[in-house]
PDB file of C-alpha atoms in Angstrom:
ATOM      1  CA  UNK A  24       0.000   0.000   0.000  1.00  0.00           C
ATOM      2  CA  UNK A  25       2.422   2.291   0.949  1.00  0.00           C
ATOM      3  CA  UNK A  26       4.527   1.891  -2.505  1.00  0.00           C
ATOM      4  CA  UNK A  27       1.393   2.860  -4.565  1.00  0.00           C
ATOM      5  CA  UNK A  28       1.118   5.821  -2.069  1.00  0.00           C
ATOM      6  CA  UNK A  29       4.609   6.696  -3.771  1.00  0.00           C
ATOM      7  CA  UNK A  30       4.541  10.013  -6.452  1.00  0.00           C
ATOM      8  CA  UNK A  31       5.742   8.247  -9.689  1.00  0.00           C
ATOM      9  CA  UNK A  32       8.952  10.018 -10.177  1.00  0.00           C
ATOM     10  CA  UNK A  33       9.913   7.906  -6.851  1.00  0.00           C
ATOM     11  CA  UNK A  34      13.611   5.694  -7.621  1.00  0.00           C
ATOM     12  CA  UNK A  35      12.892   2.874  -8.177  1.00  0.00           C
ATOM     13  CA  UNK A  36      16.113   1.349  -5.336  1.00  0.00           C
ATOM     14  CA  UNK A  37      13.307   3.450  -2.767  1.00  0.00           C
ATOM     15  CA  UNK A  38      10.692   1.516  -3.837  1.00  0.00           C
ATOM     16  CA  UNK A  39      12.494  -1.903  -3.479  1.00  0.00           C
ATOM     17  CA  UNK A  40      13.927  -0.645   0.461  1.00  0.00           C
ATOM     18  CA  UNK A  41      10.427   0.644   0.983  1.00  0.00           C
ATOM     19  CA  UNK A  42       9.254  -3.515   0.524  1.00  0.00           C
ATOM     20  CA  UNK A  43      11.774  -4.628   2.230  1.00  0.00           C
ATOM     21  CA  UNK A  44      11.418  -2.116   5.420  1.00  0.00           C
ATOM     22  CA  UNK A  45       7.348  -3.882   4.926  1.00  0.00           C
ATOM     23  CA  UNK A  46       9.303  -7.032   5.587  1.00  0.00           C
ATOM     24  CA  UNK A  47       9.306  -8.116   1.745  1.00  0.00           C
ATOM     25  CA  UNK A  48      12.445 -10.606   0.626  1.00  0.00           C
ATOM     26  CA  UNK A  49      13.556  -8.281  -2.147  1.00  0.00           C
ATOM     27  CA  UNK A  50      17.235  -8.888  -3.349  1.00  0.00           C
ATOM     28  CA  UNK A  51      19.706  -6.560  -3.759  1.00  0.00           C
ATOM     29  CA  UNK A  52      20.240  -4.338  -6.840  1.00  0.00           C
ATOM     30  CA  UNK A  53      16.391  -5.168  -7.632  1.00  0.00           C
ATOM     31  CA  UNK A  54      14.669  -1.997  -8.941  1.00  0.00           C
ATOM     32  CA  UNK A  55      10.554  -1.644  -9.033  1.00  0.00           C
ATOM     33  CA  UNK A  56       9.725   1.251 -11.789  1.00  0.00           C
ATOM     34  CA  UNK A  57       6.058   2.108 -10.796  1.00  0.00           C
ATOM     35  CA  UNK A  58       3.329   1.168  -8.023  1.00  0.00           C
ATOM     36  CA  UNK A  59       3.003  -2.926  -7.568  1.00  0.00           C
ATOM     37  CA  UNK A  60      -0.421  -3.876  -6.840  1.00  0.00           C
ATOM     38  CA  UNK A  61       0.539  -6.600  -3.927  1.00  0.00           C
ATOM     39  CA  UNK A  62      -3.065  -8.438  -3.038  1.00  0.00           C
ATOM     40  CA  UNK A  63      -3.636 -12.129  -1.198  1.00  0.00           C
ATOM     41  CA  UNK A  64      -5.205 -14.096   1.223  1.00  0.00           C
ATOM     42  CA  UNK A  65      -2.707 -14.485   3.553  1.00  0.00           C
ATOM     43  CA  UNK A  66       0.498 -13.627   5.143  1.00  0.00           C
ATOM     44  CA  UNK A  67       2.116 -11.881   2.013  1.00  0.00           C
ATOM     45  CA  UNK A  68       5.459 -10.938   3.020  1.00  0.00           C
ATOM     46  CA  UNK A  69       6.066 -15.040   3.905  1.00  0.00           C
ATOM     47  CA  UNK A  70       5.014 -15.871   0.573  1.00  0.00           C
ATOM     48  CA  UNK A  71       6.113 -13.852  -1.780  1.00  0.00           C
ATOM     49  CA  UNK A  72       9.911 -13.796  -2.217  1.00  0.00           C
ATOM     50  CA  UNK A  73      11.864 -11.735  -5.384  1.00  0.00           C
ATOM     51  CA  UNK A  74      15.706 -12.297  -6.103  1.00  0.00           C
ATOM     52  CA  UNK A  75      18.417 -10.177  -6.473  1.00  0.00           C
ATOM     53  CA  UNK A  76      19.209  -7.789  -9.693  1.00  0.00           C
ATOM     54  CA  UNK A  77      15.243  -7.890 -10.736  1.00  0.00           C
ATOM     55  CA  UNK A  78      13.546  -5.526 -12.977  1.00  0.00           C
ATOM     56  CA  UNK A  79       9.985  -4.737 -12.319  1.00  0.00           C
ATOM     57  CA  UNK A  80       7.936  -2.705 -14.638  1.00  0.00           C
ATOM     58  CA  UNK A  81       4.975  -0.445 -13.203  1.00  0.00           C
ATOM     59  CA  UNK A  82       0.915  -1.852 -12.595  1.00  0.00           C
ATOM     60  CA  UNK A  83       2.621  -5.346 -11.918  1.00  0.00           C
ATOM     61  CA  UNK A  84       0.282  -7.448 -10.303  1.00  0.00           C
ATOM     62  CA  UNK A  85       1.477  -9.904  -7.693  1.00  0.00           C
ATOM     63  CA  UNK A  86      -2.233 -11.974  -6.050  1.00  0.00           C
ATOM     64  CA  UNK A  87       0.057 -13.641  -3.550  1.00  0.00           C
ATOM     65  CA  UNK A  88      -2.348 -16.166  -1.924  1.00  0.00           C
ATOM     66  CA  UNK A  89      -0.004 -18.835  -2.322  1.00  0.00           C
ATOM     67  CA  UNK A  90       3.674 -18.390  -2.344  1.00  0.00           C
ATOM     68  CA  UNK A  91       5.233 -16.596  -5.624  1.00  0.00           C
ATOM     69  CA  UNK A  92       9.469 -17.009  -5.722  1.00  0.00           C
ATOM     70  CA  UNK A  93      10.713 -14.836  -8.259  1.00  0.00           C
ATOM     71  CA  UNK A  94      14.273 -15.560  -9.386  1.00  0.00           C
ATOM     72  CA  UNK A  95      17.437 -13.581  -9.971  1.00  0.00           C
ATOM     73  CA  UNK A  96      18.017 -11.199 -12.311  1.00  0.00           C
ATOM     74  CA  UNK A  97      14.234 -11.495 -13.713  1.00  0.00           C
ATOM     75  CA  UNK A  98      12.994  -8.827 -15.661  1.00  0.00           C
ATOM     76  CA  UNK A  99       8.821  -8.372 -15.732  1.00  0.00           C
ATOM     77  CA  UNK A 100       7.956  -5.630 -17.848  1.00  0.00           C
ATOM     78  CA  UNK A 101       4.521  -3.170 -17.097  1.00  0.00           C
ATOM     79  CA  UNK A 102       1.127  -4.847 -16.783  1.00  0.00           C
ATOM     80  CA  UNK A 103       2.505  -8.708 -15.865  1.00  0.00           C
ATOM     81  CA  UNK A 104       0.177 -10.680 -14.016  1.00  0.00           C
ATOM     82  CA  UNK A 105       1.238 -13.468 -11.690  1.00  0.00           C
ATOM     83  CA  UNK A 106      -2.384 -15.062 -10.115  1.00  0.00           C
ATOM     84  CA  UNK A 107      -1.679 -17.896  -7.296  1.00  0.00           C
ATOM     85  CA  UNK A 108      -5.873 -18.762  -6.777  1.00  0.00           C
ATOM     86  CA  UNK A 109      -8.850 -19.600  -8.371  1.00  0.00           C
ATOM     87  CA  UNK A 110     -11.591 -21.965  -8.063  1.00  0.00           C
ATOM     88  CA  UNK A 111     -13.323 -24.914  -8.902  1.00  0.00           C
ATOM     89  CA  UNK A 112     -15.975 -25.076 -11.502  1.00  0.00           C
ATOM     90  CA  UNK A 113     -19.240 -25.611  -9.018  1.00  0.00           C
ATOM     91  CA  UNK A 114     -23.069 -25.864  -9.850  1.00  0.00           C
ATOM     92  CA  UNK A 115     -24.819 -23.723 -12.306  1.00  0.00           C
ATOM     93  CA  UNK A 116     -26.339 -21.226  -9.717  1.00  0.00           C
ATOM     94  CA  UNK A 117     -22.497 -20.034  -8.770  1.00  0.00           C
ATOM     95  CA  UNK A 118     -19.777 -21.486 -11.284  1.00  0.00           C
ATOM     96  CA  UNK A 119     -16.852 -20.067  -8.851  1.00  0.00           C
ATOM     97  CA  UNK A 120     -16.695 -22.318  -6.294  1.00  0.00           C
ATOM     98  CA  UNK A 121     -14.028 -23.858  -3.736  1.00  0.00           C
ATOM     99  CA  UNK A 122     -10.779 -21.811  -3.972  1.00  0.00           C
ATOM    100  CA  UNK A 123      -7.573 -23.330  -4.899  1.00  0.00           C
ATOM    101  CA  UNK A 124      -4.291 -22.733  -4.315  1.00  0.00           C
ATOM    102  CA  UNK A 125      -1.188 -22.980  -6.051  1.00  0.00           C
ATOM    103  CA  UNK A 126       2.288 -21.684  -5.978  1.00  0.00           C
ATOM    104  CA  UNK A 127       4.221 -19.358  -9.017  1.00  0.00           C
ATOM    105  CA  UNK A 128       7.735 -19.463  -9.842  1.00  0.00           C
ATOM    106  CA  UNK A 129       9.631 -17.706 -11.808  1.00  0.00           C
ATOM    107  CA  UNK A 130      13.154 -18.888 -12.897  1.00  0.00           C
ATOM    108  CA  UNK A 131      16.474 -16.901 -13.068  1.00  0.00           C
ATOM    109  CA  UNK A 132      16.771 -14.765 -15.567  1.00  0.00           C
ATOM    110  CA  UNK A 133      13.555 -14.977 -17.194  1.00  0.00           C
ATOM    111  CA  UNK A 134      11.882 -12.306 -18.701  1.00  0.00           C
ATOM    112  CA  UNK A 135       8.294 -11.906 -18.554  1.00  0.00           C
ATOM    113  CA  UNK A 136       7.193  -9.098 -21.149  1.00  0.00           C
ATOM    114  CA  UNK A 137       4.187  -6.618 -21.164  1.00  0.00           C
ATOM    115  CA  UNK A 138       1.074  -7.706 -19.799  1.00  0.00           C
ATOM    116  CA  UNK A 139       1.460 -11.226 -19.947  1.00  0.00           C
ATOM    117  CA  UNK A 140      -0.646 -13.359 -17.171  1.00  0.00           C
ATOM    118  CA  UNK A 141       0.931 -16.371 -15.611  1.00  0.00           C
ATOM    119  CA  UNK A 142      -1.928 -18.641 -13.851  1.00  0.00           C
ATOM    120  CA  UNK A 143      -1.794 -20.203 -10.675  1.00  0.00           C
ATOM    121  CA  UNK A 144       0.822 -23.443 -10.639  1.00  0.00           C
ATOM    122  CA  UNK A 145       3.256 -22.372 -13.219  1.00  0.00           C
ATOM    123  CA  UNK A 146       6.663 -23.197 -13.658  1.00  0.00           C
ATOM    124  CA  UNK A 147       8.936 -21.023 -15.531  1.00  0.00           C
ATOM    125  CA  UNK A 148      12.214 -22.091 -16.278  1.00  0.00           C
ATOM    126  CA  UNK A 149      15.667 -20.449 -16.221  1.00  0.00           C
ATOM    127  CA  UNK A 150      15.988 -18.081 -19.019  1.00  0.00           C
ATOM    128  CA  UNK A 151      12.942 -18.712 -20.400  1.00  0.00           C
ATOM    129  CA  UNK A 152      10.758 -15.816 -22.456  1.00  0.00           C
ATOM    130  CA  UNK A 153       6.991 -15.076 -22.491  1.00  0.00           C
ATOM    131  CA  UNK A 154       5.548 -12.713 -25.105  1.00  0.00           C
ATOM    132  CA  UNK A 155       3.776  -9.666 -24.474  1.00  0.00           C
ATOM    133  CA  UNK A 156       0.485 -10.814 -23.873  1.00  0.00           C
ATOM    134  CA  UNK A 157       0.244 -14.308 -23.349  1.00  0.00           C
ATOM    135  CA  UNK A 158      -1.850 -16.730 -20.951  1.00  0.00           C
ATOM    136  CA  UNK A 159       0.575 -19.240 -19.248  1.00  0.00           C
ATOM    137  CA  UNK A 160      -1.554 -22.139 -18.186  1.00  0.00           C
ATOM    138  CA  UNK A 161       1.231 -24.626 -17.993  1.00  0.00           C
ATOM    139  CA  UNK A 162       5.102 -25.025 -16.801  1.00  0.00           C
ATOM    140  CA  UNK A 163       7.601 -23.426 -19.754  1.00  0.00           C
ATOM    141  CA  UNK A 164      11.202 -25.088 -19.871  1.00  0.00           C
ATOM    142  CA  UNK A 165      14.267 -23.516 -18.945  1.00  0.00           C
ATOM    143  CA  UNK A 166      15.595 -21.184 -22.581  1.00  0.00           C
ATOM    144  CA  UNK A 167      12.331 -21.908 -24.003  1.00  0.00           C
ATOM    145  CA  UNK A 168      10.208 -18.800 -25.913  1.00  0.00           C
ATOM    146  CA  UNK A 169       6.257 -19.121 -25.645  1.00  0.00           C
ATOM    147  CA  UNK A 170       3.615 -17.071 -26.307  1.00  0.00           C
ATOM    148  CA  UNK A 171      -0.141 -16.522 -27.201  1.00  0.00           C
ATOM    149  CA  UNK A 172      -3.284 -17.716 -25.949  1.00  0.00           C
ATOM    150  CA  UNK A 173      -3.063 -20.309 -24.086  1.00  0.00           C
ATOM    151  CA  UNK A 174       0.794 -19.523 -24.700  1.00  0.00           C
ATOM    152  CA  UNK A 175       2.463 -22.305 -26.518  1.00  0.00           C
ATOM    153  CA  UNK A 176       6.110 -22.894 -27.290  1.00  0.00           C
ATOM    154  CA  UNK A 177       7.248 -20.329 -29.997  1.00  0.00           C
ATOM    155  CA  UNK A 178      10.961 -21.595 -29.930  1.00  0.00           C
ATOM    156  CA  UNK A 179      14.194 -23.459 -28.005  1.00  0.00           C
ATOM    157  CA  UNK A 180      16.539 -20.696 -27.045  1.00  0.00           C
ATOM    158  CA  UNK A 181      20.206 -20.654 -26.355  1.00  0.00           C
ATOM    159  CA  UNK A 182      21.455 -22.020 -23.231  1.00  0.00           C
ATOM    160  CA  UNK A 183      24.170 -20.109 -21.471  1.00  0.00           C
TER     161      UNK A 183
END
């Protein structure tokens, strides 16, 4: 809350320390460029954890009911999504029903680009890419390129 309270010309370093003072894992040399929208269920700043040398564009939103680990040296550009709950598909008075859990990950060096959505349970790998725009409904490899809707592999990428 108190990021988003933040004029927009804020540093971006200030708005990492000002996460971390909320008791946030944020890791060093991470910079946030704009107001996060951080909203969950639970305890937030025990489940959501973001590595060192991260980039994180403005009007990210983090739903941290389950835990979301984001990597080192991750880059998520403006609009990105990452969703950790849902629910089951109940009777036809109230289609929403029981809420589910499920943990996001993000791997090293993975770069997540403009408002992409990554659903509750994903995997992505080390390196990998997901286009602007894309619905990740499933894991993506490590140095693998998807995209679209649901996103799908686009290509294998160099490995370092």
């Amino acid at each position: 809350l108190a990021s988003a309270l933040l004029p927009p010309r804020v540093s971006p370093d200030r708005r990492a320390r000002l996460l971390r003072a909320a008791g946030f894992r944020v890791g060093a040399g991470t910079s946030i460029t704009g107001p996060l929208k951080i909203t969950g269920t639970r305890e937030l700043t025990e489940l959501l954890s973001i590595g060192a040398e991260c980039w994180l564009g403005p009007d990210v939103t983090l739903e941290v009911s389950d835990r979301i680990t984001v990597g080192d040296r991750v880059t998520i550009e403006p609009g990105v999504m990452l969703l950790t709950s849902t629910h089951e598909l109940d009777f036809p008075q109230h289609r929403a029903g029981k809420l589910i859990l499920s943990p996001v990950s993000i791997g090293n060096g993975a770069w997540l680009k403009a408002r992409s959505i990554i659903l509750p349970g994903v995997k992505i790998g080390d390196g990998a890419v997901v286009e602007a725009g894309a619905v990740v409904n499933k894991d993506v490899a490590p140095n693998t390129r998807v995209g679209g809707m649901p996103a799908m592999k686009l290509e294998a990428l160099e490995s370092p």
